[in-house]
PDB file of C-alpha atoms and ligand atoms in Angstrom:
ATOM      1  CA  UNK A   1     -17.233 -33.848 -15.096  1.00 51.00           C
ATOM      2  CA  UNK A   2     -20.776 -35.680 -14.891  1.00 64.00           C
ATOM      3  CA  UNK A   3     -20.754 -38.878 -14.562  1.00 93.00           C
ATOM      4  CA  UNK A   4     -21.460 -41.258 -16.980  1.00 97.00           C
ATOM      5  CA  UNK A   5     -24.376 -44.526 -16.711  1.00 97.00           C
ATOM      6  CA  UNK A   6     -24.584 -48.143 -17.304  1.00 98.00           C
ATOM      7  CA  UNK A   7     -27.839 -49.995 -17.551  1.00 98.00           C
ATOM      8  CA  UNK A   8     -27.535 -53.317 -17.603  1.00 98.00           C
ATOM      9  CA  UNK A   9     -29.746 -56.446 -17.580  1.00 98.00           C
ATOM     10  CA  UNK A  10     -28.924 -59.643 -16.698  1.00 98.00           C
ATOM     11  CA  UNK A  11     -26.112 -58.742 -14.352  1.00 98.00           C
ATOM     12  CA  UNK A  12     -26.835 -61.467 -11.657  1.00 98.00           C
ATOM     13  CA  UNK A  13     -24.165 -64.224 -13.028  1.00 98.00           C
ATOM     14  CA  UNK A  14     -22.726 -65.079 -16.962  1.00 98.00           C
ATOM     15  CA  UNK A  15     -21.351 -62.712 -19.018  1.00 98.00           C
ATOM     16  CA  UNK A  16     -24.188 -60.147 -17.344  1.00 98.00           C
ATOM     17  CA  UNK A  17     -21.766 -60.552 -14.419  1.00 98.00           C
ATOM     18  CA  UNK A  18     -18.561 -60.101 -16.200  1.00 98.00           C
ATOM     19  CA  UNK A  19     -19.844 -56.820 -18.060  1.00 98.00           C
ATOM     20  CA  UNK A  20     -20.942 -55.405 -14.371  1.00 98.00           C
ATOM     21  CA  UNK A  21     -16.986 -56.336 -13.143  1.00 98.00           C
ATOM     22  CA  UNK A  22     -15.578 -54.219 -16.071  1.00 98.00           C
ATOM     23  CA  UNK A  23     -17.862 -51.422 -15.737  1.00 98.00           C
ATOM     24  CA  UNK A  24     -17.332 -51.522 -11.773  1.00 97.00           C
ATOM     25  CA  UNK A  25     -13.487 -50.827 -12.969  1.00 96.00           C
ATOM     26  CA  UNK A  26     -14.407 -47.751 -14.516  1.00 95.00           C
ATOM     27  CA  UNK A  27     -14.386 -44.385 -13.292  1.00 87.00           C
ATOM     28  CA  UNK A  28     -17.751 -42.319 -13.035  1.00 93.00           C
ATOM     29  CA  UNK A  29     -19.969 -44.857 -14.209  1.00 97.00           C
ATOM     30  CA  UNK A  30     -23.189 -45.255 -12.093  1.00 96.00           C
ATOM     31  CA  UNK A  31     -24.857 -48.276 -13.022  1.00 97.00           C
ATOM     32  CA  UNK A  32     -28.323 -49.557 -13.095  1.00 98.00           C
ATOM     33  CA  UNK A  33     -28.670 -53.344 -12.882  1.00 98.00           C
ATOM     34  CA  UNK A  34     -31.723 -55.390 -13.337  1.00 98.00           C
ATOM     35  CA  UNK A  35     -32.179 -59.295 -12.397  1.00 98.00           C
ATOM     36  CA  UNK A  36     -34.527 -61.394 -10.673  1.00 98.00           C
ATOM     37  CA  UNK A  37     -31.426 -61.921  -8.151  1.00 98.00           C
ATOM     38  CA  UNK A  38     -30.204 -59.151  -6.794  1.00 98.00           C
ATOM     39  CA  UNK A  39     -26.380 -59.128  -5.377  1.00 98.00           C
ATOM     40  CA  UNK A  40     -26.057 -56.992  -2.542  1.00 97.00           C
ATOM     41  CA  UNK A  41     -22.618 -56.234  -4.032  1.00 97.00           C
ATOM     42  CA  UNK A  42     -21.562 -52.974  -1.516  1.00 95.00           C
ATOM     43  CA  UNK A  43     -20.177 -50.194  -4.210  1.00 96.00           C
ATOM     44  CA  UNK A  44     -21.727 -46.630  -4.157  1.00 95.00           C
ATOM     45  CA  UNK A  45     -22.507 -46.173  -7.882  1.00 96.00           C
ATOM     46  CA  UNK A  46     -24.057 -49.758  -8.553  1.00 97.00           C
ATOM     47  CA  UNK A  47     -28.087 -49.732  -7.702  1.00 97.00           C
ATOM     48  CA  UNK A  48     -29.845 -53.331  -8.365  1.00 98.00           C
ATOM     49  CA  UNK A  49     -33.261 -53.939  -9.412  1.00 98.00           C
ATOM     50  CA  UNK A  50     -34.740 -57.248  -8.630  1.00 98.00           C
ATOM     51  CA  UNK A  51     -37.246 -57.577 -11.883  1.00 98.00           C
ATOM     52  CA  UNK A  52     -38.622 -60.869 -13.792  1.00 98.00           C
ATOM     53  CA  UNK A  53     -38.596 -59.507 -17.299  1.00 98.00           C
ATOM     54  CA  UNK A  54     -41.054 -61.784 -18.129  1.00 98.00           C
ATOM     55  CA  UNK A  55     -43.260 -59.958 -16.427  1.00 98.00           C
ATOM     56  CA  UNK A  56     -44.317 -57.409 -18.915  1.00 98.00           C
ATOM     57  CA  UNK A  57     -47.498 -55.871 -17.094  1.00 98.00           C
ATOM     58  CA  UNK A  58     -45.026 -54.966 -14.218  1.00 98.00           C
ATOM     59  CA  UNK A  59     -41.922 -53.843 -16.661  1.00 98.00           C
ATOM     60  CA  UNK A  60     -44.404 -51.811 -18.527  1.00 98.00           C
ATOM     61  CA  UNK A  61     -45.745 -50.204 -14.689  1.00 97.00           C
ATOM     62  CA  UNK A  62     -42.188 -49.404 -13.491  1.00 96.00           C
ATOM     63  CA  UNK A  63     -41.003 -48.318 -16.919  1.00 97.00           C
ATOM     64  CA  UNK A  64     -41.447 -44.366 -16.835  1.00 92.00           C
ATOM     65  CA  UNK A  65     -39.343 -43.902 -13.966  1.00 94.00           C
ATOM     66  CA  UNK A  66     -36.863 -46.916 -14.204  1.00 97.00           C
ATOM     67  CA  UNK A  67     -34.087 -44.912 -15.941  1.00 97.00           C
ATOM     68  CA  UNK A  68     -32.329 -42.286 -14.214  1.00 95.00           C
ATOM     69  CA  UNK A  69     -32.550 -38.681 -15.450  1.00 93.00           C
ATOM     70  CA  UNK A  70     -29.872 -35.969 -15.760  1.00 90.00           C
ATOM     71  CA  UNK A  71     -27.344 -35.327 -17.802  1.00 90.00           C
ATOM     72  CA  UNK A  72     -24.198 -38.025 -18.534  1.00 94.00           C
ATOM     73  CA  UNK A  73     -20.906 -37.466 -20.771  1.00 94.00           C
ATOM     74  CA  UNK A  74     -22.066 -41.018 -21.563  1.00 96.00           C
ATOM     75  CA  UNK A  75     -25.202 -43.847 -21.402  1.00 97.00           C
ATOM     76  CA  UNK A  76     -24.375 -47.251 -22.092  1.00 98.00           C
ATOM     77  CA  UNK A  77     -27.746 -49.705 -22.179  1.00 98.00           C
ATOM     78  CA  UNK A  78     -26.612 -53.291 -22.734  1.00 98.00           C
ATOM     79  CA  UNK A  79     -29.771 -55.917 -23.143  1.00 98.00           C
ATOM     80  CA  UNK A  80     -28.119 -58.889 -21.993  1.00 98.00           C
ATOM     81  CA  UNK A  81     -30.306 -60.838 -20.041  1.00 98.00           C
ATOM     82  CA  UNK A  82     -31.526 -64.025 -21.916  1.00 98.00           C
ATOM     83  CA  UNK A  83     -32.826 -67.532 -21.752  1.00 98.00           C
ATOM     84  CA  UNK A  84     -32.332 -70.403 -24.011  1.00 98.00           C
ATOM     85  CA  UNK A  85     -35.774 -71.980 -23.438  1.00 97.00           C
ATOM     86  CA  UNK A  86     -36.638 -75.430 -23.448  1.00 95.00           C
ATOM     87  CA  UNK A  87     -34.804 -76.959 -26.089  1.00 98.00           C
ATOM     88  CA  UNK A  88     -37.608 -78.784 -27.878  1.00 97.00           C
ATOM     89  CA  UNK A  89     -38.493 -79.874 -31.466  1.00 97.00           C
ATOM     90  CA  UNK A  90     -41.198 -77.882 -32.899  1.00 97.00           C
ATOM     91  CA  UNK A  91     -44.943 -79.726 -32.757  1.00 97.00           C
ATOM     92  CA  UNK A  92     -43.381 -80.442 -28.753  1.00 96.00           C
ATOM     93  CA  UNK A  93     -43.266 -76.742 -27.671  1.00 96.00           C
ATOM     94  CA  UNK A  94     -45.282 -75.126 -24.641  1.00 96.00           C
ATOM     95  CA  UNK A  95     -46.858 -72.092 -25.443  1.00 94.00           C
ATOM     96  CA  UNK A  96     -46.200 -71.053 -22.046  1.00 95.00           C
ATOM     97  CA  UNK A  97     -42.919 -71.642 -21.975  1.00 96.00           C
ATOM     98  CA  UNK A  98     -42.832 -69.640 -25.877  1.00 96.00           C
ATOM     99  CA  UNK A  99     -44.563 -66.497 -24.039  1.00 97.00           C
ATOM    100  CA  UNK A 100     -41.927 -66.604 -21.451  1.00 98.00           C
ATOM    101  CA  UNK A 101     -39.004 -66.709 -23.667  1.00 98.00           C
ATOM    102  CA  UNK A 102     -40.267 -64.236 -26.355  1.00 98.00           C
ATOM    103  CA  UNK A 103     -40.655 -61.843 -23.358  1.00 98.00           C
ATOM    104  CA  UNK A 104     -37.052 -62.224 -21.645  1.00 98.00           C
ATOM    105  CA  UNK A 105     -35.856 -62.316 -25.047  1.00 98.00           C
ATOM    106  CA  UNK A 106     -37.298 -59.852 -27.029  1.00 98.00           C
ATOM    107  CA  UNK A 107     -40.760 -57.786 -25.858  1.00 98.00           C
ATOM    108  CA  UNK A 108     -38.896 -56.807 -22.474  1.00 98.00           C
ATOM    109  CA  UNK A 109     -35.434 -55.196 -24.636  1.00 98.00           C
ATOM    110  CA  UNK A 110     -38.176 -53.714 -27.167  1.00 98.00           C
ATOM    111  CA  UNK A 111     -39.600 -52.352 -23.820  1.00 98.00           C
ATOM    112  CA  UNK A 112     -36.839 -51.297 -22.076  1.00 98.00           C
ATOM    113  CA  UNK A 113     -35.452 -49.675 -25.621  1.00 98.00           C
ATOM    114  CA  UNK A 114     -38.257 -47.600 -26.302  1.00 97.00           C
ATOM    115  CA  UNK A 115     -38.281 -46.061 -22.999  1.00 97.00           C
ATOM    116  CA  UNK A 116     -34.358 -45.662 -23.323  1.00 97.00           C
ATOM    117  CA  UNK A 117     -35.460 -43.716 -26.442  1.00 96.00           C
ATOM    118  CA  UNK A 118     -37.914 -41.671 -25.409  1.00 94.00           C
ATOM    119  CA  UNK A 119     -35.698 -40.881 -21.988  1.00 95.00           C
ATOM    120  CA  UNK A 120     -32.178 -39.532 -23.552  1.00 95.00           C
ATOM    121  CA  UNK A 121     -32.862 -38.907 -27.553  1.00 93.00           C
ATOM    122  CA  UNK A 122     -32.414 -35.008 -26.631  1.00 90.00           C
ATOM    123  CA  UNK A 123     -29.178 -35.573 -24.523  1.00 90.00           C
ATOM    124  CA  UNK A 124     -25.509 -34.606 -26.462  1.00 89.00           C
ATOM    125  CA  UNK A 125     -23.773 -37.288 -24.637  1.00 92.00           C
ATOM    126  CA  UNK A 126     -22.632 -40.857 -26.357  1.00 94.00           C
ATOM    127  CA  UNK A 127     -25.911 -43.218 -25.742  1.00 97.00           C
ATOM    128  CA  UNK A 128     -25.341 -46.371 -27.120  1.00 98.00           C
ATOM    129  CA  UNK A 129     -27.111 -49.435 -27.086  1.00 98.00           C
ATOM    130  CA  UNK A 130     -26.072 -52.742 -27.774  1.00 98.00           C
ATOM    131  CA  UNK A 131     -28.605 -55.749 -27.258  1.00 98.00           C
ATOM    132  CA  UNK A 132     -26.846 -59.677 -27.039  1.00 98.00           C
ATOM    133  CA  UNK A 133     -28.043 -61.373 -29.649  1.00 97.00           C
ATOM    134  CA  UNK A 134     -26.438 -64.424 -31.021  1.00 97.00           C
ATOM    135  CA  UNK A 135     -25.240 -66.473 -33.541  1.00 96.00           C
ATOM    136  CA  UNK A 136     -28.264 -68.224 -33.481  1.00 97.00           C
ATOM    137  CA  UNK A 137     -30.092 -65.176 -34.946  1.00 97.00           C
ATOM    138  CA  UNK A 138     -28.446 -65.973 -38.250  1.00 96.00           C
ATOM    139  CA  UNK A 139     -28.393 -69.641 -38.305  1.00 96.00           C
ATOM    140  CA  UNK A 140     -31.022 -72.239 -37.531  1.00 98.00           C
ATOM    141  CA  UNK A 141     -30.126 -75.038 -34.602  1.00 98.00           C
ATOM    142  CA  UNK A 142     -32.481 -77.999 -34.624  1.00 98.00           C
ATOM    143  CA  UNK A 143     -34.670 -77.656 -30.757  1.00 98.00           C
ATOM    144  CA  UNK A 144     -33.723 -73.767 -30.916  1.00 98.00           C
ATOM    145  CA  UNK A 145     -36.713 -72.355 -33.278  1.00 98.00           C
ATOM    146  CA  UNK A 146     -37.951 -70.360 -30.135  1.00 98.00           C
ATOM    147  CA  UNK A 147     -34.414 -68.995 -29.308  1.00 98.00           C
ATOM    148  CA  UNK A 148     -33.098 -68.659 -32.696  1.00 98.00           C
ATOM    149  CA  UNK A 149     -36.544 -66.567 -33.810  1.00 98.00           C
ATOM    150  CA  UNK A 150     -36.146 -64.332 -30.626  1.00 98.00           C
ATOM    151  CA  UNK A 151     -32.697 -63.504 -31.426  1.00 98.00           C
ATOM    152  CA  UNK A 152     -33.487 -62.863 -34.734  1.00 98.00           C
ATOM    153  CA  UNK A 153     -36.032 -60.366 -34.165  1.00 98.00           C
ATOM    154  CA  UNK A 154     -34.054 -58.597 -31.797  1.00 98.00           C
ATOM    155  CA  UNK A 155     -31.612 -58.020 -34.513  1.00 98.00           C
ATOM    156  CA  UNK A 156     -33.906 -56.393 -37.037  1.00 98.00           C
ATOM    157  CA  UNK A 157     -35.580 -54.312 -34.045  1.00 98.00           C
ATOM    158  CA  UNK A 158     -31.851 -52.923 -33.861  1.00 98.00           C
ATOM    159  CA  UNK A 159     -31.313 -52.394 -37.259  1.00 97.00           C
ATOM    160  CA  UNK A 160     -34.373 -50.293 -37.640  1.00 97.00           C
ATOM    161  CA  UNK A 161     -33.607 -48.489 -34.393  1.00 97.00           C
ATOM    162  CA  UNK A 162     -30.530 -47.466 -36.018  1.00 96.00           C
ATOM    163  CA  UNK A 163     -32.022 -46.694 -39.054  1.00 95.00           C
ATOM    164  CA  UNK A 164     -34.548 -44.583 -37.436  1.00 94.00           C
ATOM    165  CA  UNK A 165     -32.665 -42.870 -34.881  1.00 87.00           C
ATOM    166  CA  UNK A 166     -29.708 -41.396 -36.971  1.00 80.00           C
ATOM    167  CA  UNK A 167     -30.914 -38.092 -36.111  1.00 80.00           C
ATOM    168  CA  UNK A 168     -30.769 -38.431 -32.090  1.00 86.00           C
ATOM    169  CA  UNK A 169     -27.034 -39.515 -32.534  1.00 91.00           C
ATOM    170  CA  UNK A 170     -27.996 -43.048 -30.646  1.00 96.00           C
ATOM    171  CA  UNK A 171     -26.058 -46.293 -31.633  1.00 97.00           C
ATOM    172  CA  UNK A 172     -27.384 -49.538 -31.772  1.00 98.00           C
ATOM    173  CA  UNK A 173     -25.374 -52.994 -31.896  1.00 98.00           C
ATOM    174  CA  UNK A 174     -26.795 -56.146 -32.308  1.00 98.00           C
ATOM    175  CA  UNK A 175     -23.952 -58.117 -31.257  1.00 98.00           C
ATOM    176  CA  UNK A 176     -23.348 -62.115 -30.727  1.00 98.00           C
ATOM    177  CA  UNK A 177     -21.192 -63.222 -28.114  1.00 98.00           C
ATOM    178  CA  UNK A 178     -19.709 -66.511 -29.410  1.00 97.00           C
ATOM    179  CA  UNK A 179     -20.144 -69.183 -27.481  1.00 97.00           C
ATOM    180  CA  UNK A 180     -19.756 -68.521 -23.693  1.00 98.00           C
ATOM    181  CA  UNK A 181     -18.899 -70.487 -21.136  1.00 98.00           C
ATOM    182  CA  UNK A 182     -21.659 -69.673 -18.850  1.00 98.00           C
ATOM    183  CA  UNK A 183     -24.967 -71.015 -17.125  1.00 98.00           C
ATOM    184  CA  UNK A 184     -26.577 -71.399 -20.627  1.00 98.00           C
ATOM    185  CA  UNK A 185     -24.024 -73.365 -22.179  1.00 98.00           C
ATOM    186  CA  UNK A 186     -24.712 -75.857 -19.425  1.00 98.00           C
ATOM    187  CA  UNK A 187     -28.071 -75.712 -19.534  1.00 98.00           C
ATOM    188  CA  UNK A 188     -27.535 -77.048 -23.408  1.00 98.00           C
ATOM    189  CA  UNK A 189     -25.252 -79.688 -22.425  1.00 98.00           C
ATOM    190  CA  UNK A 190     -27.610 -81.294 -20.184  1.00 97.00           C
ATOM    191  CA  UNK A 191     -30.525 -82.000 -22.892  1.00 97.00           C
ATOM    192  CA  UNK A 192     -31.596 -84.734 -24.258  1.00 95.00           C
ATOM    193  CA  UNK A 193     -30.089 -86.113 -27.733  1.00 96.00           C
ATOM    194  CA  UNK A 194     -33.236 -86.264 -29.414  1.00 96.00           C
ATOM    195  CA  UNK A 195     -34.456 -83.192 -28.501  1.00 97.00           C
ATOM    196  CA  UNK A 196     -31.197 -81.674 -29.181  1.00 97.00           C
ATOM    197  CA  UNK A 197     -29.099 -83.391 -31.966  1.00 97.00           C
ATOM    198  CA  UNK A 198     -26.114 -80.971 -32.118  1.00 97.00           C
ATOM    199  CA  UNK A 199     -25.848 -82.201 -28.039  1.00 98.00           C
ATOM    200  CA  UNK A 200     -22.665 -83.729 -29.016  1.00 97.00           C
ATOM    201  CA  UNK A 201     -20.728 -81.287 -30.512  1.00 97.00           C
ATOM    202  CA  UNK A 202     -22.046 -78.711 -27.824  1.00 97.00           C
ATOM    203  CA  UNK A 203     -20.303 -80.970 -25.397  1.00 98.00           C
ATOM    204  CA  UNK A 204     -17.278 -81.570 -27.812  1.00 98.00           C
ATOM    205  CA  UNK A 205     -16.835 -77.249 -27.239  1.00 97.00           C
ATOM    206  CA  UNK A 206     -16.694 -77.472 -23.047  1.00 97.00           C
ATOM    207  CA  UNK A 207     -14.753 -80.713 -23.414  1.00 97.00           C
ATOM    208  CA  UNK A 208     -11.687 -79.163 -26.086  1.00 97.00           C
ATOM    209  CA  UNK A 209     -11.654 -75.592 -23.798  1.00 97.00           C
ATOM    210  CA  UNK A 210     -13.473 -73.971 -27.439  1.00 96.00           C
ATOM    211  CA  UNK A 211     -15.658 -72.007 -25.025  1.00 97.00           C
ATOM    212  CA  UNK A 212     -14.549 -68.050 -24.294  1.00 97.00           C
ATOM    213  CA  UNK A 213     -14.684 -66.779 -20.977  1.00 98.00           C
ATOM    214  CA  UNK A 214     -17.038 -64.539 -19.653  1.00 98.00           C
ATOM    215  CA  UNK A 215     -14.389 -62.174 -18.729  1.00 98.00           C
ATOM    216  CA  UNK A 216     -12.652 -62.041 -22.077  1.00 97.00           C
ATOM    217  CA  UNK A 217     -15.913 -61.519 -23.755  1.00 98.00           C
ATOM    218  CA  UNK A 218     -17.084 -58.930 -21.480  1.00 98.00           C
ATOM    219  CA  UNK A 219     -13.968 -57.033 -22.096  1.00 97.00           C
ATOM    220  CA  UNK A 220     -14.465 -57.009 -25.950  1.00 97.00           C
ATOM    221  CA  UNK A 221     -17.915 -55.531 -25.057  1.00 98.00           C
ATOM    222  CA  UNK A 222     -16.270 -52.788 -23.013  1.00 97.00           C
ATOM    223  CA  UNK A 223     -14.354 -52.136 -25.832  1.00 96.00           C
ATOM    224  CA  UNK A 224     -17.154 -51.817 -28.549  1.00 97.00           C
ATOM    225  CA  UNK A 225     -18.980 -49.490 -26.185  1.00 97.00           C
ATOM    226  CA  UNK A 226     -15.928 -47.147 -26.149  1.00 95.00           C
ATOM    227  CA  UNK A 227     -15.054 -47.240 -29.311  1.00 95.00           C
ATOM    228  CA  UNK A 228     -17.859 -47.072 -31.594  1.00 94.00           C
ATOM    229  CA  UNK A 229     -16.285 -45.019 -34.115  1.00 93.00           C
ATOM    230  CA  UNK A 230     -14.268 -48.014 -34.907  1.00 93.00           C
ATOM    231  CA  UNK A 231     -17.499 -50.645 -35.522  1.00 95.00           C
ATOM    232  CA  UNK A 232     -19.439 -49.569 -38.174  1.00 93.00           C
ATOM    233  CA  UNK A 233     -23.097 -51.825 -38.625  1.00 95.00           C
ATOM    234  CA  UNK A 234     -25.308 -52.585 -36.402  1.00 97.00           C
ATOM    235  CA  UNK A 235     -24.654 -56.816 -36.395  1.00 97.00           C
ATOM    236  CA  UNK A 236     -21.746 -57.304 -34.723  1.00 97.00           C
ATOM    237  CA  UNK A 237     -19.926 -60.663 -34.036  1.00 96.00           C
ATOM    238  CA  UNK A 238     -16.916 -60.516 -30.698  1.00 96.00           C
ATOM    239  CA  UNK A 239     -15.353 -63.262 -33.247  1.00 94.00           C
ATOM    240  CA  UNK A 240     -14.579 -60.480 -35.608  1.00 93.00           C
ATOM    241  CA  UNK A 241     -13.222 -57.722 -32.577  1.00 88.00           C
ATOM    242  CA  UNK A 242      -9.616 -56.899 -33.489  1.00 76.00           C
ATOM    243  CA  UNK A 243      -8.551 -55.414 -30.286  1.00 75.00           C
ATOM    244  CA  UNK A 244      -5.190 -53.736 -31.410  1.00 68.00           C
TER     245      UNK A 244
HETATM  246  N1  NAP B   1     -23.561 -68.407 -23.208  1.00 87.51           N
HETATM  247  C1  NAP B   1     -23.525 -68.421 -24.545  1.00 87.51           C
HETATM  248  O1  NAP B   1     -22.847 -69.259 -25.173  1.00 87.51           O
HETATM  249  C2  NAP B   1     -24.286 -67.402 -25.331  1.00 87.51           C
HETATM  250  C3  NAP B   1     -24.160 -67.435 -26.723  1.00 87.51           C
HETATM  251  C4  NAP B   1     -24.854 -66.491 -27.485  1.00 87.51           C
HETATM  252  C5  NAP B   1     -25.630 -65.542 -26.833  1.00 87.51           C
HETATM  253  N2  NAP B   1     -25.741 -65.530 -25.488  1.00 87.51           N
HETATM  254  C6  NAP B   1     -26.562 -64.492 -24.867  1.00 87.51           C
HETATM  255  O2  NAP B   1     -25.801 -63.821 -23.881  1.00 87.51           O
HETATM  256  C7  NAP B   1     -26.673 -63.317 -22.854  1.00 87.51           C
HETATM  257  C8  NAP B   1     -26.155 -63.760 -21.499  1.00 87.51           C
HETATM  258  O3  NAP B   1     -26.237 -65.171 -21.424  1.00 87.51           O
HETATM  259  P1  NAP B   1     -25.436 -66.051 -20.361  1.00 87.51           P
HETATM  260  O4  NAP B   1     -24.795 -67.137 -21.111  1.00 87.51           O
HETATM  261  O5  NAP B   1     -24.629 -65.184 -19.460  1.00 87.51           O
HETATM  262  O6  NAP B   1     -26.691 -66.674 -19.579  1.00 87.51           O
HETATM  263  P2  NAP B   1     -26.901 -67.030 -18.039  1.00 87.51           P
HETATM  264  O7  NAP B   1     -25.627 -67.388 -17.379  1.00 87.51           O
HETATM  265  O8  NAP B   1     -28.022 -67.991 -18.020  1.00 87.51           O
HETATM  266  O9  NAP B   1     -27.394 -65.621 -17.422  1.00 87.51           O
HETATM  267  C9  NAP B   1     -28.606 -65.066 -17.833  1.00 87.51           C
HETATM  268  C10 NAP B   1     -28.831 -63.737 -17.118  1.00 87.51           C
HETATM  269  O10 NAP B   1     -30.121 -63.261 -17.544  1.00 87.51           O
HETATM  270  C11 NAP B   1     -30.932 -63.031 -16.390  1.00 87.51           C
HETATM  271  N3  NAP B   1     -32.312 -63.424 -16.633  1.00 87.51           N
HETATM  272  C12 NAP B   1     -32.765 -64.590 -17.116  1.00 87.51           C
HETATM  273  N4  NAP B   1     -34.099 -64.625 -17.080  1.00 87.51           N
HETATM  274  C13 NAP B   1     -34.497 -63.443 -16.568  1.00 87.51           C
HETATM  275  C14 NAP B   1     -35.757 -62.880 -16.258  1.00 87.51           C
HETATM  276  N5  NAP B   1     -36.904 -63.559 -16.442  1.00 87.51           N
HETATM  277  N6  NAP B   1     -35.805 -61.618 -15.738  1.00 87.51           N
HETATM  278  C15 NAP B   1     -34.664 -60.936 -15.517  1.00 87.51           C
HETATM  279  N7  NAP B   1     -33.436 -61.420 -15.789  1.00 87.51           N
HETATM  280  C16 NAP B   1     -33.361 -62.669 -16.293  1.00 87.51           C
HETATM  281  C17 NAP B   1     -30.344 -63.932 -15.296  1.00 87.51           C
HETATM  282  O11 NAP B   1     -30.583 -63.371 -14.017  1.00 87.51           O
HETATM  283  P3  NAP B   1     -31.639 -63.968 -12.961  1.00 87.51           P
HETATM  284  O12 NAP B   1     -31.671 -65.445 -13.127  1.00 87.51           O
HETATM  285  O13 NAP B   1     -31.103 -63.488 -11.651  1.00 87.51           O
HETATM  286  O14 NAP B   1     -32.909 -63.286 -13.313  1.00 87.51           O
HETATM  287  C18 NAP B   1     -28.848 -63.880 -15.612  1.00 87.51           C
HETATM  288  O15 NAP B   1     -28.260 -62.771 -14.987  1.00 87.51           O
HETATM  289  C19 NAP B   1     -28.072 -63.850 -23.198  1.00 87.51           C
HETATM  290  O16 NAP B   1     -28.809 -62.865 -23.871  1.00 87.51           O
HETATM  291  C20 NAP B   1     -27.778 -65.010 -24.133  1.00 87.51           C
HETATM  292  O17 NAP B   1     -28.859 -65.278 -25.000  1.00 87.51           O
HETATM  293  C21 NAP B   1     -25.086 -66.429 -24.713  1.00 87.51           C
END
């Protein structure tokens, strides 16, 4: 049987590192992995590429022979890496800092997708791709407008990937995690109030044990990816999963 293949970004800690444990449980998945920090995890199928995706003139240079070719029974791509920014009002954001984020964000999975695209549209097998968005794609959060506007174009570039690729037989899921108790949920805990003025509930979520796991998400992720038949649309929300 050929083996199936995981590309994954974002895998060096978070829920990036929780979807790389489940998919290291699986049989006959090899599995790409891009980061700026590599592991050095020790397992055959896993190879890690050390990458700043907000590097765009150097993703764009390594792009025609990043994914591996051949034939899979299946090709999962999951977009995951992802930065919230510097929580700022707007009239106090860095452009800089707005170049950098609308690059990890969105340009690189635009990237990445259109190569994925281009590389496996003629293949039979399952090719599905989800890209993280988040709830904040749908809903505005005062000091998130860069964030919130990434995320939100990220899920209408899936929707009309979707739309237009009916024909190649590729999926595409935009899907929010819920809120996860990861590296970027402290990261929001530790701004300042005025900057920030939901700061207090975000800390009320850590303090009452409202945030999910990493694991527990990354195994409703799994799940999706094997079971597309039963999630229909491309926005998806791990709040609505109904494992049974
Ligand atoms: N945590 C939440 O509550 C939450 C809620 C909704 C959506 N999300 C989304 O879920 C995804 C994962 O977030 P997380 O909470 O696991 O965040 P995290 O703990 O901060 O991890 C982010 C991952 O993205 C990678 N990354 C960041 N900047 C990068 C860059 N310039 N180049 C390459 N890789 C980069 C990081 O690796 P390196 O630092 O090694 O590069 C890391 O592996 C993100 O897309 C996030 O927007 C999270």
């Amino acid at each position: 049987m050929a083996n199936s293949l995981l590309i994954l970004t974002g895998h060096s800690q978070g829920l990036g590192r929780a979807i790389l444990d489940e998919y290291l449980q699986k049989e006959n998945f090899e599995i790409l992995a891009i980061s700026r920090t590599c592991l050095g995890l020790d397992f055959s199928q896993l190879k890690e590429i050390s990458l700043d995706l907000s590097d765009l003139d150097k993703l764009e240079e390594i792009l025609e022979n990043l994914f591996p070719k051949g034939d899979f029974k299946e090709i999962h791509f999951i977009n995951n890496a992802g930065w919230i920014g510097e929580i700022k009002p707007v009239g106090k954001l860095k452009p800089s800092n707005l170049k950098k984020l609308m690059s990890i964000n969105f340009l690189a999975p635009v990237y990445l997708t259109n190569a994925f695209v281009e590389a496996y549209q003629s293949q039979n097998s399952d090719r599905i791709v989800c890209n993280i968005s988040s709830g904040a794609a749908q809903k505005p959060v005062s000091g998130w407008s860069e964030y919130c506007s990434s995320k939100a174009a990220l899920a209408m570039f899936s929707m009309v990937c979707e739309k237009e690729n009916t024909h190649s037989g590729i999926r595409f899921y935009s899907l929010a995690p819920g809120i996860v108790d990861t590296a970027m949920q402290d990261q929001i805990r530790s701004v300042d109030e005025t900057d920030f003025p939901d700061l207090e509930r975000f800390k009320s979520y850590k303090s009452q044990g409202a945030l999910f796991s990493a694991n527990s998400v990354a195994q409703k992720i799994s799940f999706l990816m094997s079971n597309p038949t039963r999630f229909e649309g491309v926005i998806q929300d791990v709040r609505d999963f109904d494992l049974t």
